[in-house]
Amino acid sequence: MAAVSLVRCERGFARDAAPDWMRQELRTGTTIMAVEFDGGVVIGADSRTTTGAYIANRVTDKLTPIHERIFCCRSGSAADTQAISDAVTYQLGFHSIELDEPPLVQTAANLFREMCYRYREELMAGIIVAGWDKRRGGQVYTVPVGGMLTRQPVSVGGSGSSYIYGYVDSNYRAHMSKEECLQFTAQALSLAMERDGSSGGVVRLAVISEHGVERRVVAGNQLPSFSAI
Amino acid sequence: MNNFPETCATKQLNSVTTGHGTAITEIPTSLRPNRSGKKNRLSVDMALSHVFETPVSGFNFENSTRNILLENVLDEGKTKAPKPLKTGTTIAGVVYKNGVVLGADTRATSSEVVADKTCAKIHYIAPNIYCCGAGTAADTEKTTDLLSSNLTIFSMNSGRNPRVVMAANILQDILFRYRGMIGANLILGGVDCTGNHLYRVGPFGSMDKVPYLAMGSGDLAAMGILEDRFKVNMEVEEAKTLVCDAIHAGIMTDLGSGNNIDLCIITRRGVDYIRPYQESEYKQRRQEKYKYKPGTTPVLTENIVPLELELVHEMVQTMETA
């Protein structure tokens, strides 16, 4: 999903080429990623939110908790994805209370898909839903722009994902351990952040398993580096 | 999502569906757009202008239609409807050890002219929450008013002080529902029982929680100062100087920001709204008086023309004097 380069068109009293309310919205031009491993999932994202060429927030948290052991990684329009996540958090919470049981990751993914597909003309949201439940363990579901839903062992999204499909395809192996998955995710995100202008900042990682959620942050100067050029 | 009465964006001047057959007042003849026999849909129902209506779905652009009609009638299209007042602005906020400091410049521009030199951009939301607004002046005013009313009602109903995150969520709901049509960029800052908070809410409904923030047309300059000198857990004087310098940088670099700097310091103990904190250094005192005595300009000719008024409508209403 390529990032659109948007020129910032509001400047004080300067003549507006477009009226002020058509000023560009906050985009999470982004790289997000999720990997299943035996016992849970590892999710990761960069931390940059842009309005056109200006970085509105360089420490964004794009890993949003939906339920105790279900997270979503957000890419696309910041406003749309925040609104969708809030709505799904409410719906899933209600559903879980009714059932008196922790919800399934598949349920969360379907709620996202319902909303993203029904309002596909008005929304711009690419979401990866990942979590752990008792029935199927760690699962990763991807709901790209348009509202498709599919389960994948590893999934990348956002504008920076184009640059790392090759890396992910060649380096992913089934049955990796938790530490190997963390390393894999951090490296893939670093590579994407290196090449994609709309991704950057710090790498936020989280591990979701039966034991709970463990969050980590890898600062810019501690990211793995790959080449001298 | 919550549904709030849409009184801010849908205030209408047309007749309310009250079941009355005729309007109580009518527009004067010079402003009537057409002479057809149809009932004038722009009649104003003055006595009932505050009746609460059930919200109609979708956007209401009736005022735009009215503006276009007025433009065509007045001066045969030479007069244009006034453009919305935009505050080219610099606003900033910083979280420090004991609270939050918010700052703003005081210039409101209407294209190239400074419309208001002492505009107040830091709006009251609750005793412990204040909000700086950039973007379209009307939108920021009304949205913050609406938010303030909602939080007051909530406080009265629940007996609790409102929390900053609640204010941010309500703003997010309102702005997302209008899909960017409300041009309000807001910095929400306050102190509540959970701590000191600073939120940014964008016009499309996105929310960010950050320790320091600058917005408006002068934000690039202000952000430079904040990025350089911000530290966690600053003391109050340091925080005030930092915000003041950030706004000052915005004023110096951006033509849409200027005049005085207002500061608002919010702590657990209370609010210190310093207006102005720093006055514009370049404001001059008036050098002379500019009044002239009557008779200074000689009158050459005088011509009196009586206005021809056409009696269009006469209505006699007898009063009940019993």
Tab-separated table of N, CA and C in Angstrom, chain A residues 145-216:
chain	number	residue	atom	x	y	z
A	145	VAL	N	-7.104	-2.541	3.448
A	145	VAL	CA	-8.061	-1.552	2.937
A	145	VAL	C	-9.045	-2.257	2.020
A	146	GLY	N	-10.332	-2.016	2.207
A	146	GLY	CA	-11.335	-2.691	1.382
A	146	GLY	C	-12.122	-3.714	2.161
A	147	GLY	N	-11.509	-4.273	3.216
A	147	GLY	CA	-12.298	-5.122	4.091
A	147	GLY	C	-12.194	-6.608	3.857
A	148	MET	N	-11.068	-7.076	3.298
A	148	MET	CA	-10.865	-8.524	3.194
A	148	MET	C	-10.436	-9.054	4.556
A	149	LEU	N	-10.622	-10.331	4.796
A	149	LEU	CA	-10.130	-10.914	6.048
A	149	LEU	C	-9.441	-12.221	5.720
A	150	THR	N	-8.199	-12.357	6.179
A	150	THR	CA	-7.542	-13.634	5.970
A	150	THR	C	-6.570	-13.890	7.106
A	151	ARG	N	-6.365	-15.155	7.430
A	151	ARG	CA	-5.419	-15.499	8.488
A	151	ARG	C	-4.088	-15.857	7.840
A	152	GLN	N	-3.005	-15.339	8.427
A	152	GLN	CA	-1.678	-15.620	7.880
A	152	GLN	C	-0.722	-15.870	9.036
A	153	PRO	N	0.283	-16.717	8.867
A	153	PRO	CA	1.253	-16.894	9.952
A	153	PRO	C	2.113	-15.653	10.178
A	154	VAL	N	2.411	-14.938	9.104
A	154	VAL	CA	3.126	-13.666	9.263
A	154	VAL	C	2.486	-12.655	8.318
A	155	SER	N	2.340	-11.431	8.812
A	155	SER	CA	1.667	-10.425	8.001
A	155	SER	C	2.349	-9.081	8.186
A	156	VAL	N	2.507	-8.339	7.077
A	156	VAL	CA	3.056	-6.984	7.160
A	156	VAL	C	2.056	-6.032	6.523
A	157	GLY	N	2.081	-4.780	6.946
A	157	GLY	CA	1.133	-3.818	6.405
A	157	GLY	C	1.675	-2.413	6.483
A	158	GLY	N	0.948	-1.491	5.853
A	158	GLY	CA	1.368	-0.101	5.870
A	158	GLY	C	2.216	0.237	4.647
A	159	SER	N	2.558	1.514	4.536
A	159	SER	CA	3.292	1.961	3.347
A	159	SER	C	4.689	1.372	3.287
A	160	GLY	N	5.289	1.098	4.416
A	160	GLY	CA	6.648	0.558	4.409
A	160	GLY	C	6.722	-0.911	4.150
A	161	SER	N	5.562	-1.576	4.095
A	161	SER	CA	5.593	-3.033	3.946
A	161	SER	C	6.100	-3.436	2.573
A	162	SER	N	5.868	-2.577	1.564
A	162	SER	CA	6.310	-2.921	0.196
A	162	SER	C	7.792	-3.247	0.158
A	163	TYR	N	8.569	-2.565	1.057
A	163	TYR	CA	10.022	-2.712	0.978
A	163	TYR	C	10.527	-3.976	1.644
A	164	ILE	N	9.677	-4.649	2.392
A	164	ILE	CA	10.195	-5.797	3.142
A	164	ILE	C	9.517	-7.120	2.817
A	165	TYR	N	8.700	-7.145	1.769
A	165	TYR	CA	8.090	-8.434	1.420
A	165	TYR	C	9.156	-9.470	1.110
A	166	GLY	N	10.171	-9.057	0.371
A	166	GLY	CA	11.244	-9.993	0.026
A	166	GLY	C	11.950	-10.516	1.265
A	167	TYR	N	12.287	-9.584	2.171
A	167	TYR	CA	12.984	-9.986	3.396
A	167	TYR	C	12.146	-10.962	4.205
A	168	VAL	N	10.860	-10.627	4.362
A	168	VAL	CA	9.979	-11.475	5.179
A	168	VAL	C	9.800	-12.840	4.524
A	169	ASP	N	9.546	-12.858	3.218
A	169	ASP	CA	9.338	-14.137	2.539
A	169	ASP	C	10.550	-15.032	2.645
A	170	SER	N	11.742	-14.444	2.527
A	170	SER	CA	12.928	-15.315	2.526
A	170	SER	C	13.373	-15.685	3.939
A	171	ASN	N	13.081	-14.859	4.944
A	171	ASN	CA	13.608	-15.150	6.281
A	171	ASN	C	12.622	-15.796	7.245
A	172	TYR	N	11.357	-15.856	6.876
A	172	TYR	CA	10.410	-16.466	7.806
A	172	TYR	C	10.538	-17.978	7.784
A	173	ARG	N	10.617	-18.567	8.972
A	173	ARG	CA	10.572	-20.031	9.071
A	173	ARG	C	9.468	-20.390	10.049
A	174	ALA	N	8.805	-21.498	9.815
A	174	ALA	CA	7.786	-21.948	10.762
A	174	ALA	C	8.468	-22.402	12.047
A	175	HIS	N	7.718	-22.368	13.146
A	175	HIS	CA	8.199	-22.861	14.456
A	175	HIS	C	9.406	-22.107	14.976
A	176	MET	N	9.398	-20.787	14.834
A	176	MET	CA	10.476	-19.997	15.459
A	176	MET	C	10.141	-19.819	16.929
A	177	SER	N	11.146	-19.528	17.721
A	177	SER	CA	10.890	-19.275	19.148
A	177	SER	C	10.499	-17.805	19.320
A	178	LYS	N	10.127	-17.468	20.553
A	178	LYS	CA	9.691	-16.100	20.825
A	178	LYS	C	10.811	-15.108	20.555
A	179	GLU	N	12.017	-15.409	21.010
A	179	GLU	CA	13.132	-14.476	20.829
A	179	GLU	C	13.478	-14.314	19.355
A	180	GLU	N	13.418	-15.437	18.622
A	180	GLU	CA	13.715	-15.360	17.183
A	180	GLU	C	12.685	-14.495	16.478
A	181	CYS	N	11.414	-14.632	16.883
A	181	CYS	CA	10.360	-13.806	16.272
A	181	CYS	C	10.592	-12.340	16.565
A	182	LEU	N	10.963	-12.014	17.797
A	182	LEU	CA	11.216	-10.613	18.162
A	182	LEU	C	12.342	-10.046	17.311
A	183	GLN	N	13.405	-10.835	17.180
A	183	GLN	CA	14.552	-10.402	16.387
A	183	GLN	C	14.139	-10.173	14.931
A	184	PHE	N	13.374	-11.121	14.384
A	184	PHE	CA	12.905	-11.072	12.999
A	184	PHE	C	12.068	-9.822	12.769
A	185	THR	N	11.123	-9.562	13.691
A	185	THR	CA	10.242	-8.401	13.550
A	185	THR	C	11.033	-7.106	13.617
A	186	ALA	N	11.933	-7.013	14.623
A	186	ALA	CA	12.702	-5.775	14.787
A	186	ALA	C	13.532	-5.497	13.537
A	187	GLN	N	14.145	-6.545	12.998
A	187	GLN	CA	14.986	-6.349	11.816
A	187	GLN	C	14.164	-5.941	10.604
A	188	ALA	N	13.027	-6.598	10.416
A	188	ALA	CA	12.181	-6.252	9.265
A	188	ALA	C	11.708	-4.803	9.366
A	189	LEU	N	11.275	-4.397	10.567
A	189	LEU	CA	10.794	-3.023	10.728
A	189	LEU	C	11.919	-2.019	10.505
A	190	SER	N	13.126	-2.331	10.993
A	190	SER	CA	14.255	-1.415	10.776
A	190	SER	C	14.513	-1.221	9.294
A	191	LEU	N	14.490	-2.319	8.553
A	191	LEU	CA	14.737	-2.220	7.114
A	191	LEU	C	13.688	-1.345	6.445
A	192	ALA	N	12.429	-1.550	6.829
A	192	ALA	CA	11.371	-0.747	6.223
A	192	ALA	C	11.522	0.723	6.595
A	193	MET	N	11.832	1.002	7.866
A	193	MET	CA	11.966	2.389	8.315
A	193	MET	C	13.124	3.081	7.635
A	194	GLU	N	14.135	2.296	7.286
A	194	GLU	CA	15.290	2.851	6.600
A	194	GLU	C	14.912	3.366	5.216
A	195	ARG	N	14.017	2.646	4.535
A	195	ARG	CA	13.713	2.968	3.150
A	195	ARG	C	12.455	3.793	2.948
A	196	ASP	N	11.500	3.684	3.886
A	196	ASP	CA	10.223	4.374	3.697
A	196	ASP	C	10.237	5.695	4.444
A	197	GLY	N	9.986	6.790	3.748
A	197	GLY	CA	9.974	8.104	4.386
A	197	GLY	C	8.867	8.283	5.404
A	198	SER	N	7.749	7.572	5.190
A	198	SER	CA	6.623	7.748	6.118
A	198	SER	C	6.704	6.841	7.334
A	199	SER	N	7.764	6.050	7.460
A	199	SER	CA	7.931	5.217	8.653
A	199	SER	C	9.200	5.629	9.348
A	200	GLY	N	9.191	5.597	10.678
A	200	GLY	CA	10.401	5.969	11.386
A	200	GLY	C	10.148	6.086	12.872
A	201	GLY	N	11.106	6.693	13.565
A	201	GLY	CA	10.953	6.866	15.006
A	201	GLY	C	11.507	5.666	15.738
A	202	VAL	N	10.720	5.151	16.686
A	202	VAL	CA	11.157	3.979	17.446
A	202	VAL	C	10.362	2.771	16.980
A	203	VAL	N	10.866	1.583	17.347
A	203	VAL	CA	10.146	0.344	17.048
A	203	VAL	C	9.436	-0.091	18.319
A	204	ARG	N	8.135	-0.242	18.235
A	204	ARG	CA	7.380	-0.740	19.391
A	204	ARG	C	7.048	-2.202	19.149
A	205	LEU	N	7.359	-3.031	20.124
A	205	LEU	CA	7.101	-4.464	20.000
A	205	LEU	C	6.218	-4.917	21.155
A	206	ALA	N	5.464	-5.986	20.910
A	206	ALA	CA	4.686	-6.578	22.002
A	206	ALA	C	4.590	-8.069	21.772
A	207	VAL	N	4.638	-8.834	22.873
A	207	VAL	CA	4.461	-10.281	22.790
A	207	VAL	C	3.188	-10.624	23.531
A	208	ILE	N	2.264	-11.295	22.840
A	208	ILE	CA	0.989	-11.669	23.470
A	208	ILE	C	0.959	-13.174	23.579
A	209	SER	N	0.755	-13.665	24.803
A	209	SER	CA	0.716	-15.108	24.985
A	209	SER	C	-0.260	-15.420	26.104
A	210	GLU	N	-0.286	-16.680	26.471
A	210	GLU	CA	-1.169	-17.119	27.554
A	210	GLU	C	-0.857	-16.364	28.848
A	211	HIS	N	0.431	-15.967	29.026
A	211	HIS	CA	0.829	-15.347	30.283
A	211	HIS	C	0.538	-13.854	30.316
A	212	GLY	N	0.090	-13.290	29.214
A	212	GLY	CA	-0.213	-11.869	29.219
A	212	GLY	C	0.493	-11.149	28.084
A	213	VAL	N	0.691	-9.830	28.294
A	213	VAL	CA	1.287	-9.003	27.242
A	213	VAL	C	2.586	-8.414	27.750
A	214	GLU	N	3.638	-8.508	26.949
A	214	GLU	CA	4.928	-7.944	27.318
A	214	GLU	C	5.294	-6.918	26.253
A	215	ARG	N	5.501	-5.657	26.653
A	215	ARG	CA	5.762	-4.601	25.662
A	215	ARG	C	7.205	-4.155	25.722
A	216	ARG	N	7.769	-3.869	24.557
A	216	ARG	CA	9.144	-3.374	24.497
A	216	ARG	C	9.222	-2.218	23.517
